[in-house]
PDB file of N, CA, C and O in Angstrom:
ATOM      1  N   UNK K   1      22.959   4.939  -4.209  1.00 56.00           N
ATOM      2  CA  UNK K   1      24.305   5.837  -3.722  1.00 56.00           C
ATOM      3  C   UNK K   1      24.082   6.170  -2.655  1.00 56.00           C
ATOM      4  O   UNK K   1      22.823   6.742  -2.260  1.00 56.00           O
ATOM      5  N   UNK K   2      24.936   6.591  -1.565  1.00 60.00           N
ATOM      6  CA  UNK K   2      24.921   7.328  -0.531  1.00 60.00           C
ATOM      7  C   UNK K   2      26.249   8.066  -0.158  1.00 60.00           C
ATOM      8  O   UNK K   2      27.286   7.832  -0.611  1.00 60.00           O
ATOM      9  N   UNK K   3      26.047   9.073   1.108  1.00 68.00           N
ATOM     10  CA  UNK K   3      27.112   9.269   1.250  1.00 68.00           C
ATOM     11  C   UNK K   3      28.027   8.799   2.281  1.00 68.00           C
ATOM     12  O   UNK K   3      27.869   7.831   2.749  1.00 68.00           O
ATOM     13  N   UNK K   4      29.456   8.965   2.041  1.00 72.00           N
ATOM     14  CA  UNK K   4      30.542   8.235   2.964  1.00 72.00           C
ATOM     15  C   UNK K   4      30.085   8.236   4.295  1.00 72.00           C
ATOM     16  O   UNK K   4      30.651   7.040   5.024  1.00 72.00           O
ATOM     17  N   UNK K   5      29.898   9.190   4.938  1.00 75.00           N
ATOM     18  CA  UNK K   5      29.679   9.695   6.127  1.00 75.00           C
ATOM     19  C   UNK K   5      28.286   9.116   6.885  1.00 75.00           C
ATOM     20  O   UNK K   5      27.847   9.147   8.013  1.00 75.00           O
ATOM     21  N   UNK K   6      27.646   8.097   6.087  1.00 76.00           N
ATOM     22  CA  UNK K   6      26.325   8.021   6.601  1.00 76.00           C
ATOM     23  C   UNK K   6      25.956   6.340   6.140  1.00 76.00           C
ATOM     24  O   UNK K   6      26.646   5.920   5.259  1.00 76.00           O
ATOM     25  N   UNK K   7      24.620   5.675   6.945  1.00 76.00           N
ATOM     26  CA  UNK K   7      24.672   4.460   6.470  1.00 76.00           C
ATOM     27  C   UNK K   7      23.716   4.501   5.756  1.00 76.00           C
ATOM     28  O   UNK K   7      22.866   5.083   5.551  1.00 76.00           O
ATOM     29  N   UNK K   8      23.764   3.331   4.713  1.00 74.00           N
ATOM     30  CA  UNK K   8      22.708   3.340   3.503  1.00 74.00           C
ATOM     31  C   UNK K   8      21.462   3.017   4.161  1.00 74.00           C
ATOM     32  O   UNK K   8      21.075   2.103   5.312  1.00 74.00           O
ATOM     33  N   UNK K   9      20.563   3.342   3.537  1.00 76.00           N
ATOM     34  CA  UNK K   9      18.869   3.151   3.937  1.00 76.00           C
ATOM     35  C   UNK K   9      18.290   2.528   2.595  1.00 76.00           C
ATOM     36  O   UNK K   9      18.148   3.067   1.712  1.00 76.00           O
ATOM     37  N   UNK K  10      17.539   1.531   3.168  1.00 80.00           N
ATOM     38  CA  UNK K  10      16.513   1.157   2.009  1.00 80.00           C
ATOM     39  C   UNK K  10      15.156   1.264   2.117  1.00 80.00           C
ATOM     40  O   UNK K  10      14.628   1.172   3.181  1.00 80.00           O
ATOM     41  N   UNK K  11      14.558   2.243   1.238  1.00 79.00           N
ATOM     42  CA  UNK K  11      13.112   2.456   1.370  1.00 79.00           C
ATOM     43  C   UNK K  11      12.499   1.406   0.953  1.00 79.00           C
ATOM     44  O   UNK K  11      12.505   0.491  -0.027  1.00 79.00           O
ATOM     45  N   UNK K  12      11.094   0.866   1.533  1.00 77.00           N
ATOM     46  CA  UNK K  12      10.346  -0.098   1.517  1.00 77.00           C
ATOM     47  C   UNK K  12       8.779   0.402   1.037  1.00 77.00           C
ATOM     48  O   UNK K  12       8.282   1.381   1.291  1.00 77.00           O
ATOM     49  N   UNK K  13       8.209   0.162  -0.011  1.00 72.00           N
ATOM     50  CA  UNK K  13       6.959   0.235  -0.687  1.00 72.00           C
ATOM     51  C   UNK K  13       5.891  -0.872  -0.917  1.00 72.00           C
ATOM     52  O   UNK K  13       6.191  -1.985  -1.348  1.00 72.00           O
ATOM     53  N   UNK K  14       5.229  -0.925   0.392  1.00 73.00           N
ATOM     54  CA  UNK K  14       4.429  -1.962   0.666  1.00 73.00           C
ATOM     55  C   UNK K  14       2.972  -2.010  -0.304  1.00 73.00           C
ATOM     56  O   UNK K  14       2.183  -1.094  -0.034  1.00 73.00           O
ATOM     57  N   UNK K  15       2.763  -2.620  -1.133  1.00 73.00           N
ATOM     58  CA  UNK K  15       1.454  -2.778  -2.139  1.00 73.00           C
ATOM     59  C   UNK K  15       0.742  -3.804  -1.962  1.00 73.00           C
ATOM     60  O   UNK K  15       1.043  -5.271  -2.421  1.00 73.00           O
ATOM     61  N   UNK K  16      -0.006  -4.177  -1.016  1.00 76.00           N
ATOM     62  CA  UNK K  16      -0.364  -5.590  -0.774  1.00 76.00           C
ATOM     63  C   UNK K  16      -1.579  -5.804  -1.901  1.00 76.00           C
ATOM     64  O   UNK K  16      -2.404  -4.848  -2.326  1.00 76.00           O
ATOM     65  N   UNK K  17      -1.768  -6.985  -2.251  1.00 82.00           N
ATOM     66  CA  UNK K  17      -2.659  -7.136  -3.649  1.00 82.00           C
ATOM     67  C   UNK K  17      -3.416  -8.337  -3.216  1.00 82.00           C
ATOM     68  O   UNK K  17      -2.860  -9.175  -2.204  1.00 82.00           O
ATOM     69  N   UNK K  18      -4.724  -8.365  -3.604  1.00 86.00           N
ATOM     70  CA  UNK K  18      -5.815  -9.459  -3.142  1.00 86.00           C
ATOM     71  C   UNK K  18      -6.602  -9.884  -4.336  1.00 86.00           C
ATOM     72  O   UNK K  18      -7.052  -9.282  -5.263  1.00 86.00           O
ATOM     73  N   UNK K  19      -6.514 -11.153  -4.306  1.00 91.00           N
ATOM     74  CA  UNK K  19      -7.465 -11.836  -5.473  1.00 91.00           C
ATOM     75  C   UNK K  19      -8.834 -11.766  -5.002  1.00 91.00           C
ATOM     76  O   UNK K  19      -9.555 -11.667  -6.163  1.00 91.00           O
ATOM     77  N   UNK K  20      -9.033 -12.094  -4.030  1.00 93.00           N
ATOM     78  CA  UNK K  20     -10.522 -11.993  -3.450  1.00 93.00           C
ATOM     79  C   UNK K  20     -10.989 -10.450  -2.716  1.00 93.00           C
ATOM     80  O   UNK K  20     -10.151  -9.692  -2.249  1.00 93.00           O
ATOM     81  N   UNK K  21     -12.321 -10.057  -3.007  1.00 92.00           N
ATOM     82  CA  UNK K  21     -12.365  -8.808  -2.290  1.00 92.00           C
ATOM     83  C   UNK K  21     -12.054  -8.943  -0.588  1.00 92.00           C
ATOM     84  O   UNK K  21     -12.306  -9.913  -0.419  1.00 92.00           O
ATOM     85  N   UNK K  22     -11.684  -7.707  -0.022  1.00 88.00           N
ATOM     86  CA  UNK K  22     -11.355  -7.625   1.194  1.00 88.00           C
ATOM     87  C   UNK K  22     -12.433  -6.836   1.721  1.00 88.00           C
ATOM     88  O   UNK K  22     -12.484  -5.721   1.544  1.00 88.00           O
ATOM     89  N   UNK K  23     -12.628  -7.251   3.244  1.00 91.00           N
ATOM     90  CA  UNK K  23     -13.653  -6.229   3.844  1.00 91.00           C
ATOM     91  C   UNK K  23     -12.888  -5.643   5.042  1.00 91.00           C
ATOM     92  O   UNK K  23     -12.199  -6.505   5.693  1.00 91.00           O
ATOM     93  N   UNK K  24     -12.660  -4.464   5.127  1.00 87.00           N
ATOM     94  CA  UNK K  24     -12.093  -3.831   6.301  1.00 87.00           C
ATOM     95  C   UNK K  24     -12.620  -2.555   6.532  1.00 87.00           C
ATOM     96  O   UNK K  24     -12.769  -1.740   5.717  1.00 87.00           O
ATOM     97  N   UNK K  25     -12.746  -2.190   8.099  1.00 88.00           N
ATOM     98  CA  UNK K  25     -13.740  -1.151   8.407  1.00 88.00           C
ATOM     99  C   UNK K  25     -15.063  -0.995   7.864  1.00 88.00           C
ATOM    100  O   UNK K  25     -15.397   0.263   7.437  1.00 88.00           O
ATOM    101  N   UNK K  26     -15.635  -2.188   7.742  1.00 90.00           N
ATOM    102  CA  UNK K  26     -16.822  -2.111   7.173  1.00 90.00           C
ATOM    103  C   UNK K  26     -16.927  -1.752   5.708  1.00 90.00           C
ATOM    104  O   UNK K  26     -18.023  -1.639   4.735  1.00 90.00           O
ATOM    105  N   UNK K  27     -16.062  -1.594   4.857  1.00 88.00           N
ATOM    106  CA  UNK K  27     -15.498  -1.185   3.395  1.00 88.00           C
ATOM    107  C   UNK K  27     -15.469  -2.491   2.660  1.00 88.00           C
ATOM    108  O   UNK K  27     -14.422  -3.459   2.884  1.00 88.00           O
ATOM    109  N   UNK K  28     -15.858  -2.771   1.370  1.00 88.00           N
ATOM    110  CA  UNK K  28     -15.500  -3.837   0.365  1.00 88.00           C
ATOM    111  C   UNK K  28     -14.323  -3.283  -0.329  1.00 88.00           C
ATOM    112  O   UNK K  28     -14.701  -2.178  -1.267  1.00 88.00           O
ATOM    113  N   UNK K  29     -12.873  -3.867  -0.333  1.00 86.00           N
ATOM    114  CA  UNK K  29     -12.371  -3.245  -1.433  1.00 86.00           C
ATOM    115  C   UNK K  29     -11.907  -4.309  -2.232  1.00 86.00           C
ATOM    116  O   UNK K  29     -11.474  -5.530  -1.903  1.00 86.00           O
ATOM    117  N   UNK K  30     -12.082  -4.248  -3.391  1.00 85.00           N
ATOM    118  CA  UNK K  30     -11.997  -4.942  -4.623  1.00 85.00           C
ATOM    119  C   UNK K  30     -10.642  -4.704  -5.410  1.00 85.00           C
ATOM    120  O   UNK K  30     -10.498  -3.563  -5.835  1.00 85.00           O
ATOM    121  N   UNK K  31      -9.610  -5.439  -5.569  1.00 84.00           N
ATOM    122  CA  UNK K  31      -8.193  -5.177  -6.118  1.00 84.00           C
ATOM    123  C   UNK K  31      -8.529  -5.433  -7.830  1.00 84.00           C
ATOM    124  O   UNK K  31      -8.377  -6.287  -8.264  1.00 84.00           O
ATOM    125  N   UNK K  32      -9.166  -4.412  -8.277  1.00 80.00           N
ATOM    126  CA  UNK K  32      -9.207  -4.413  -9.795  1.00 80.00           C
ATOM    127  C   UNK K  32      -7.972  -4.904 -10.422  1.00 80.00           C
ATOM    128  O   UNK K  32      -8.263  -5.139 -11.708  1.00 80.00           O
ATOM    129  N   UNK K  33      -6.911  -4.607 -10.391  1.00 78.00           N
ATOM    130  CA  UNK K  33      -5.853  -5.186 -11.023  1.00 78.00           C
ATOM    131  C   UNK K  33      -4.777  -6.008 -10.650  1.00 78.00           C
ATOM    132  O   UNK K  33      -3.409  -5.807 -10.659  1.00 78.00           O
ATOM    133  N   UNK K  34      -5.394  -6.851  -9.616  1.00 83.00           N
ATOM    134  CA  UNK K  34      -4.728  -7.923  -9.161  1.00 83.00           C
ATOM    135  C   UNK K  34      -4.035  -8.756 -10.296  1.00 83.00           C
ATOM    136  O   UNK K  34      -4.622  -8.992 -11.630  1.00 83.00           O
ATOM    137  N   UNK K  35      -2.924  -9.015 -10.278  1.00 80.00           N
ATOM    138  CA  UNK K  35      -2.326  -9.868 -11.366  1.00 80.00           C
ATOM    139  C   UNK K  35      -1.717  -9.111 -12.450  1.00 80.00           C
ATOM    140  O   UNK K  35      -0.879  -9.608 -13.393  1.00 80.00           O
ATOM    141  N   UNK K  36      -1.860  -7.723 -12.010  1.00 77.00           N
ATOM    142  CA  UNK K  36      -0.951  -6.610 -12.916  1.00 77.00           C
ATOM    143  C   UNK K  36      -0.093  -5.853 -12.382  1.00 77.00           C
ATOM    144  O   UNK K  36      -0.072  -5.806 -11.445  1.00 77.00           O
ATOM    145  N   UNK K  37       0.866  -5.329 -13.148  1.00 73.00           N
ATOM    146  CA  UNK K  37       1.553  -4.347 -12.691  1.00 73.00           C
ATOM    147  C   UNK K  37       1.173  -3.204 -12.008  1.00 73.00           C
ATOM    148  O   UNK K  37       0.447  -2.218 -12.575  1.00 73.00           O
ATOM    149  N   UNK K  38       1.321  -2.762 -10.738  1.00 67.00           N
ATOM    150  CA  UNK K  38       0.326  -1.880  -9.943  1.00 67.00           C
ATOM    151  C   UNK K  38       1.143  -0.690 -10.711  1.00 67.00           C
ATOM    152  O   UNK K  38       0.356   0.559 -10.746  1.00 67.00           O
ATOM    153  N   UNK K  39       2.381  -0.177 -10.860  1.00 68.00           N
ATOM    154  CA  UNK K  39       2.927   1.018 -11.136  1.00 68.00           C
ATOM    155  C   UNK K  39       2.165   1.520 -12.493  1.00 68.00           C
ATOM    156  O   UNK K  39       2.196   2.594 -12.626  1.00 68.00           O
ATOM    157  N   UNK K  40       2.102   0.550 -13.393  1.00 68.00           N
ATOM    158  CA  UNK K  40       1.685   0.972 -14.730  1.00 68.00           C
ATOM    159  C   UNK K  40       0.138   1.704 -14.480  1.00 68.00           C
ATOM    160  O   UNK K  40      -0.110   2.544 -15.086  1.00 68.00           O
ATOM    161  N   UNK K  41      -0.608   0.814 -13.764  1.00 64.00           N
ATOM    162  CA  UNK K  41      -1.847   1.418 -13.766  1.00 64.00           C
ATOM    163  C   UNK K  41      -2.351   2.726 -12.705  1.00 64.00           C
ATOM    164  O   UNK K  41      -2.583   3.547 -13.156  1.00 64.00           O
ATOM    165  N   UNK K  42      -1.344   2.895 -11.745  1.00 64.00           N
ATOM    166  CA  UNK K  42      -0.860   4.104 -10.781  1.00 64.00           C
ATOM    167  C   UNK K  42      -0.692   5.345 -11.374  1.00 64.00           C
ATOM    168  O   UNK K  42      -1.337   6.117 -11.152  1.00 64.00           O
ATOM    169  N   UNK K  43      -0.059   5.151 -12.560  1.00 66.00           N
ATOM    170  CA  UNK K  43       0.327   6.566 -13.410  1.00 66.00           C
ATOM    171  C   UNK K  43      -0.894   7.018 -14.225  1.00 66.00           C
ATOM    172  O   UNK K  43      -0.666   8.038 -14.695  1.00 66.00           O
ATOM    173  N   UNK K  44      -1.889   6.089 -14.396  1.00 68.00           N
ATOM    174  CA  UNK K  44      -2.745   6.800 -15.390  1.00 68.00           C
ATOM    175  C   UNK K  44      -4.268   7.319 -14.543  1.00 68.00           C
ATOM    176  O   UNK K  44      -4.616   6.248 -13.601  1.00 68.00           O
ATOM    177  N   UNK K  45      -4.408   8.388 -14.410  1.00 66.00           N
ATOM    178  CA  UNK K  45      -5.688   9.253 -13.730  1.00 66.00           C
ATOM    179  C   UNK K  45      -6.958   8.294 -14.159  1.00 66.00           C
ATOM    180  O   UNK K  45      -7.924   8.373 -13.294  1.00 66.00           O
ATOM    181  N   UNK K  46      -7.055   7.694 -15.301  1.00 65.00           N
ATOM    182  CA  UNK K  46      -8.069   6.981 -15.755  1.00 65.00           C
ATOM    183  C   UNK K  46      -8.463   5.566 -15.462  1.00 65.00           C
ATOM    184  O   UNK K  46      -9.352   4.839 -15.255  1.00 65.00           O
ATOM    185  N   UNK K  47      -7.197   4.907 -15.313  1.00 67.00           N
ATOM    186  CA  UNK K  47      -7.158   3.703 -14.749  1.00 67.00           C
ATOM    187  C   UNK K  47      -6.886   3.017 -13.420  1.00 67.00           C
ATOM    188  O   UNK K  47      -6.783   2.035 -12.939  1.00 67.00           O
ATOM    189  N   UNK K  48      -6.477   4.281 -12.634  1.00 69.00           N
ATOM    190  CA  UNK K  48      -5.935   3.872 -11.425  1.00 69.00           C
ATOM    191  C   UNK K  48      -7.237   3.617 -10.511  1.00 69.00           C
ATOM    192  O   UNK K  48      -8.117   3.947 -10.811  1.00 69.00           O
ATOM    193  N   UNK K  49      -6.521   2.823  -9.614  1.00 72.00           N
ATOM    194  CA  UNK K  49      -7.645   2.559  -8.489  1.00 72.00           C
ATOM    195  C   UNK K  49      -7.795   3.329  -7.435  1.00 72.00           C
ATOM    196  O   UNK K  49      -6.825   3.783  -6.619  1.00 72.00           O
ATOM    197  N   UNK K  50      -8.894   4.040  -6.895  1.00 74.00           N
ATOM    198  CA  UNK K  50      -9.251   5.101  -6.037  1.00 74.00           C
ATOM    199  C   UNK K  50      -9.169   4.182  -4.514  1.00 74.00           C
ATOM    200  O   UNK K  50      -9.685   3.175  -4.720  1.00 74.00           O
ATOM    201  N   UNK K  51      -8.630   4.880  -3.590  1.00 76.00           N
ATOM    202  CA  UNK K  51      -8.610   4.466  -2.340  1.00 76.00           C
ATOM    203  C   UNK K  51      -9.652   4.526  -1.770  1.00 76.00           C
ATOM    204  O   UNK K  51     -10.111   5.582  -1.467  1.00 76.00           O
ATOM    205  N   UNK K  52     -10.457   3.636  -1.068  1.00 79.00           N
ATOM    206  CA  UNK K  52     -11.826   3.883  -0.442  1.00 79.00           C
ATOM    207  C   UNK K  52     -11.609   4.078   0.843  1.00 79.00           C
ATOM    208  O   UNK K  52     -12.685   4.524   1.766  1.00 79.00           O
ATOM    209  N   UNK K  53     -10.239   4.202   1.462  1.00 84.00           N
ATOM    210  CA  UNK K  53     -10.067   4.465   3.000  1.00 84.00           C
ATOM    211  C   UNK K  53      -9.725   5.966   3.333  1.00 84.00           C
ATOM    212  O   UNK K  53      -9.023   6.700   2.478  1.00 84.00           O
ATOM    213  N   UNK K  54     -10.558   6.034   4.179  1.00 89.00           N
ATOM    214  CA  UNK K  54     -10.001   7.812   4.719  1.00 89.00           C
ATOM    215  C   UNK K  54      -8.637   7.982   5.275  1.00 89.00           C
ATOM    216  O   UNK K  54      -8.082   6.610   5.730  1.00 89.00           O
ATOM    217  N   UNK K  55      -8.500   8.864   5.673  1.00 91.00           N
ATOM    218  CA  UNK K  55      -6.858   8.991   6.098  1.00 91.00           C
ATOM    219  C   UNK K  55      -6.997   8.151   7.527  1.00 91.00           C
ATOM    220  O   UNK K  55      -5.744   7.963   7.979  1.00 91.00           O
ATOM    221  N   UNK K  56      -7.549   8.891   8.217  1.00 93.00           N
ATOM    222  CA  UNK K  56      -7.906   8.017   9.581  1.00 93.00           C
ATOM    223  C   UNK K  56      -7.751   6.480   9.523  1.00 93.00           C
ATOM    224  O   UNK K  56      -7.113   5.919  10.255  1.00 93.00           O
ATOM    225  N   UNK K  57      -8.540   6.022   8.741  1.00 91.00           N
ATOM    226  CA  UNK K  57      -8.594   4.472   8.296  1.00 91.00           C
ATOM    227  C   UNK K  57      -7.115   3.963   7.942  1.00 91.00           C
ATOM    228  O   UNK K  57      -6.745   2.844   8.383  1.00 91.00           O
ATOM    229  N   UNK K  58      -6.504   4.569   7.128  1.00 88.00           N
ATOM    230  CA  UNK K  58      -5.029   4.375   6.571  1.00 88.00           C
ATOM    231  C   UNK K  58      -4.011   4.408   7.763  1.00 88.00           C
ATOM    232  O   UNK K  58      -3.183   3.565   7.868  1.00 88.00           O
ATOM    233  N   UNK K  59      -4.272   5.355   8.749  1.00 92.00           N
ATOM    234  CA  UNK K  59      -3.403   5.594   9.849  1.00 92.00           C
ATOM    235  C   UNK K  59      -3.744   4.223  10.761  1.00 92.00           C
ATOM    236  O   UNK K  59      -2.395   3.519  11.222  1.00 92.00           O
ATOM    237  N   UNK K  60      -4.970   3.756  10.879  1.00 91.00           N
ATOM    238  CA  UNK K  60      -5.189   2.838  11.511  1.00 91.00           C
ATOM    239  C   UNK K  60      -4.628   1.441  10.812  1.00 91.00           C
ATOM    240  O   UNK K  60      -4.062   0.535  11.451  1.00 91.00           O
ATOM    241  N   UNK K  61      -4.485   1.578   9.889  1.00 87.00           N
ATOM    242  CA  UNK K  61      -3.978   0.205   8.841  1.00 87.00           C
ATOM    243  C   UNK K  61      -2.381   0.161   9.072  1.00 87.00           C
ATOM    244  O   UNK K  61      -1.644  -0.967   9.409  1.00 87.00           O
ATOM    245  N   UNK K  62      -1.797   1.158   9.201  1.00 87.00           N
ATOM    246  CA  UNK K  62      -0.068   1.279   9.607  1.00 87.00           C
ATOM    247  C   UNK K  62      -0.171   0.634  10.764  1.00 87.00           C
ATOM    248  O   UNK K  62       0.616   0.264  11.020  1.00 87.00           O
ATOM    249  N   UNK K  63      -0.773   1.402  11.762  1.00 90.00           N
ATOM    250  CA  UNK K  63      -0.757   0.745  13.052  1.00 90.00           C
ATOM    251  C   UNK K  63      -0.921  -0.896  13.146  1.00 90.00           C
ATOM    252  O   UNK K  63      -0.170  -1.242  13.882  1.00 90.00           O
ATOM    253  N   UNK K  64      -1.840  -1.217  12.613  1.00 87.00           N
ATOM    254  CA  UNK K  64      -2.062  -2.686  12.169  1.00 87.00           C
ATOM    255  C   UNK K  64      -0.890  -3.347  11.878  1.00 87.00           C
ATOM    256  O   UNK K  64      -0.213  -4.537  12.140  1.00 87.00           O
ATOM    257  N   UNK K  65      -0.479  -2.693  10.693  1.00 84.00           N
ATOM    258  CA  UNK K  65       0.875  -3.303  10.241  1.00 84.00           C
ATOM    259  C   UNK K  65       2.170  -3.145  11.345  1.00 84.00           C
ATOM    260  O   UNK K  65       3.029  -4.338  11.044  1.00 84.00           O
ATOM    261  N   UNK K  66       2.290  -1.957  11.803  1.00 87.00           N
ATOM    262  CA  UNK K  66       3.317  -2.066  13.062  1.00 87.00           C
ATOM    263  C   UNK K  66       3.349  -3.124  13.962  1.00 87.00           C
ATOM    264  O   UNK K  66       4.251  -3.801  14.369  1.00 87.00           O
ATOM    265  N   UNK K  67       1.983  -3.445  14.372  1.00 88.00           N
ATOM    266  CA  UNK K  67       1.510  -4.191  15.415  1.00 88.00           C
ATOM    267  C   UNK K  67       2.158  -5.786  15.010  1.00 88.00           C
ATOM    268  O   UNK K  67       2.612  -6.271  15.958  1.00 88.00           O
ATOM    269  N   UNK K  68       1.568  -5.852  13.768  1.00 86.00           N
ATOM    270  CA  UNK K  68       2.019  -7.246  13.270  1.00 86.00           C
ATOM    271  C   UNK K  68       3.260  -7.617  13.121  1.00 86.00           C
ATOM    272  O   UNK K  68       3.734  -8.663  13.459  1.00 86.00           O
ATOM    273  N   UNK K  69       4.411  -6.428  12.707  1.00 81.00           N
ATOM    274  CA  UNK K  69       5.397  -6.688  12.716  1.00 81.00           C
ATOM    275  C   UNK K  69       6.291  -6.420  13.942  1.00 81.00           C
ATOM    276  O   UNK K  69       7.555  -6.202  13.887  1.00 81.00           O
ATOM    277  N   UNK K  70       5.340  -5.762  15.168  1.00 82.00           N
ATOM    278  CA  UNK K  70       6.269  -5.669  16.376  1.00 82.00           C
ATOM    279  C   UNK K  70       7.432  -4.469  16.014  1.00 82.00           C
ATOM    280  O   UNK K  70       8.246  -4.468  16.693  1.00 82.00           O
ATOM    281  N   UNK K  71       6.743  -3.463  15.239  1.00 66.00           N
ATOM    282  CA  UNK K  71       7.667  -1.994  15.292  1.00 66.00           C
ATOM    283  C   UNK K  71       7.326  -1.126  16.179  1.00 66.00           C
ATOM    284  O   UNK K  71       6.996   0.255  15.202  1.00 66.00           O
ATOM    285  N   UNK K  72       6.681  -1.046  17.272  1.00 55.00           N
ATOM    286  CA  UNK K  72       6.279   0.063  18.117  1.00 55.00           C
ATOM    287  C   UNK K  72       7.255   1.059  18.218  1.00 55.00           C
ATOM    288  O   UNK K  72       8.498   1.151  18.196  1.00 55.00           O
TER     289      UNK K  72
END
């Protein structure tokens, strides 16, 4: 739903999934939940996967995504 005087907007949530371990910024990321529903595991504090990246590294990843899709 949206207001009549506004253009509708669609939010995107990108959740990359990796079958094989991924090396990024010298860290090994293993997607323990590959092949399963991400949101189901994300809601459990016991089964959720911890993010190995710092806030600065997440910003670099976002910049890499913008560069890849030419969204400067």
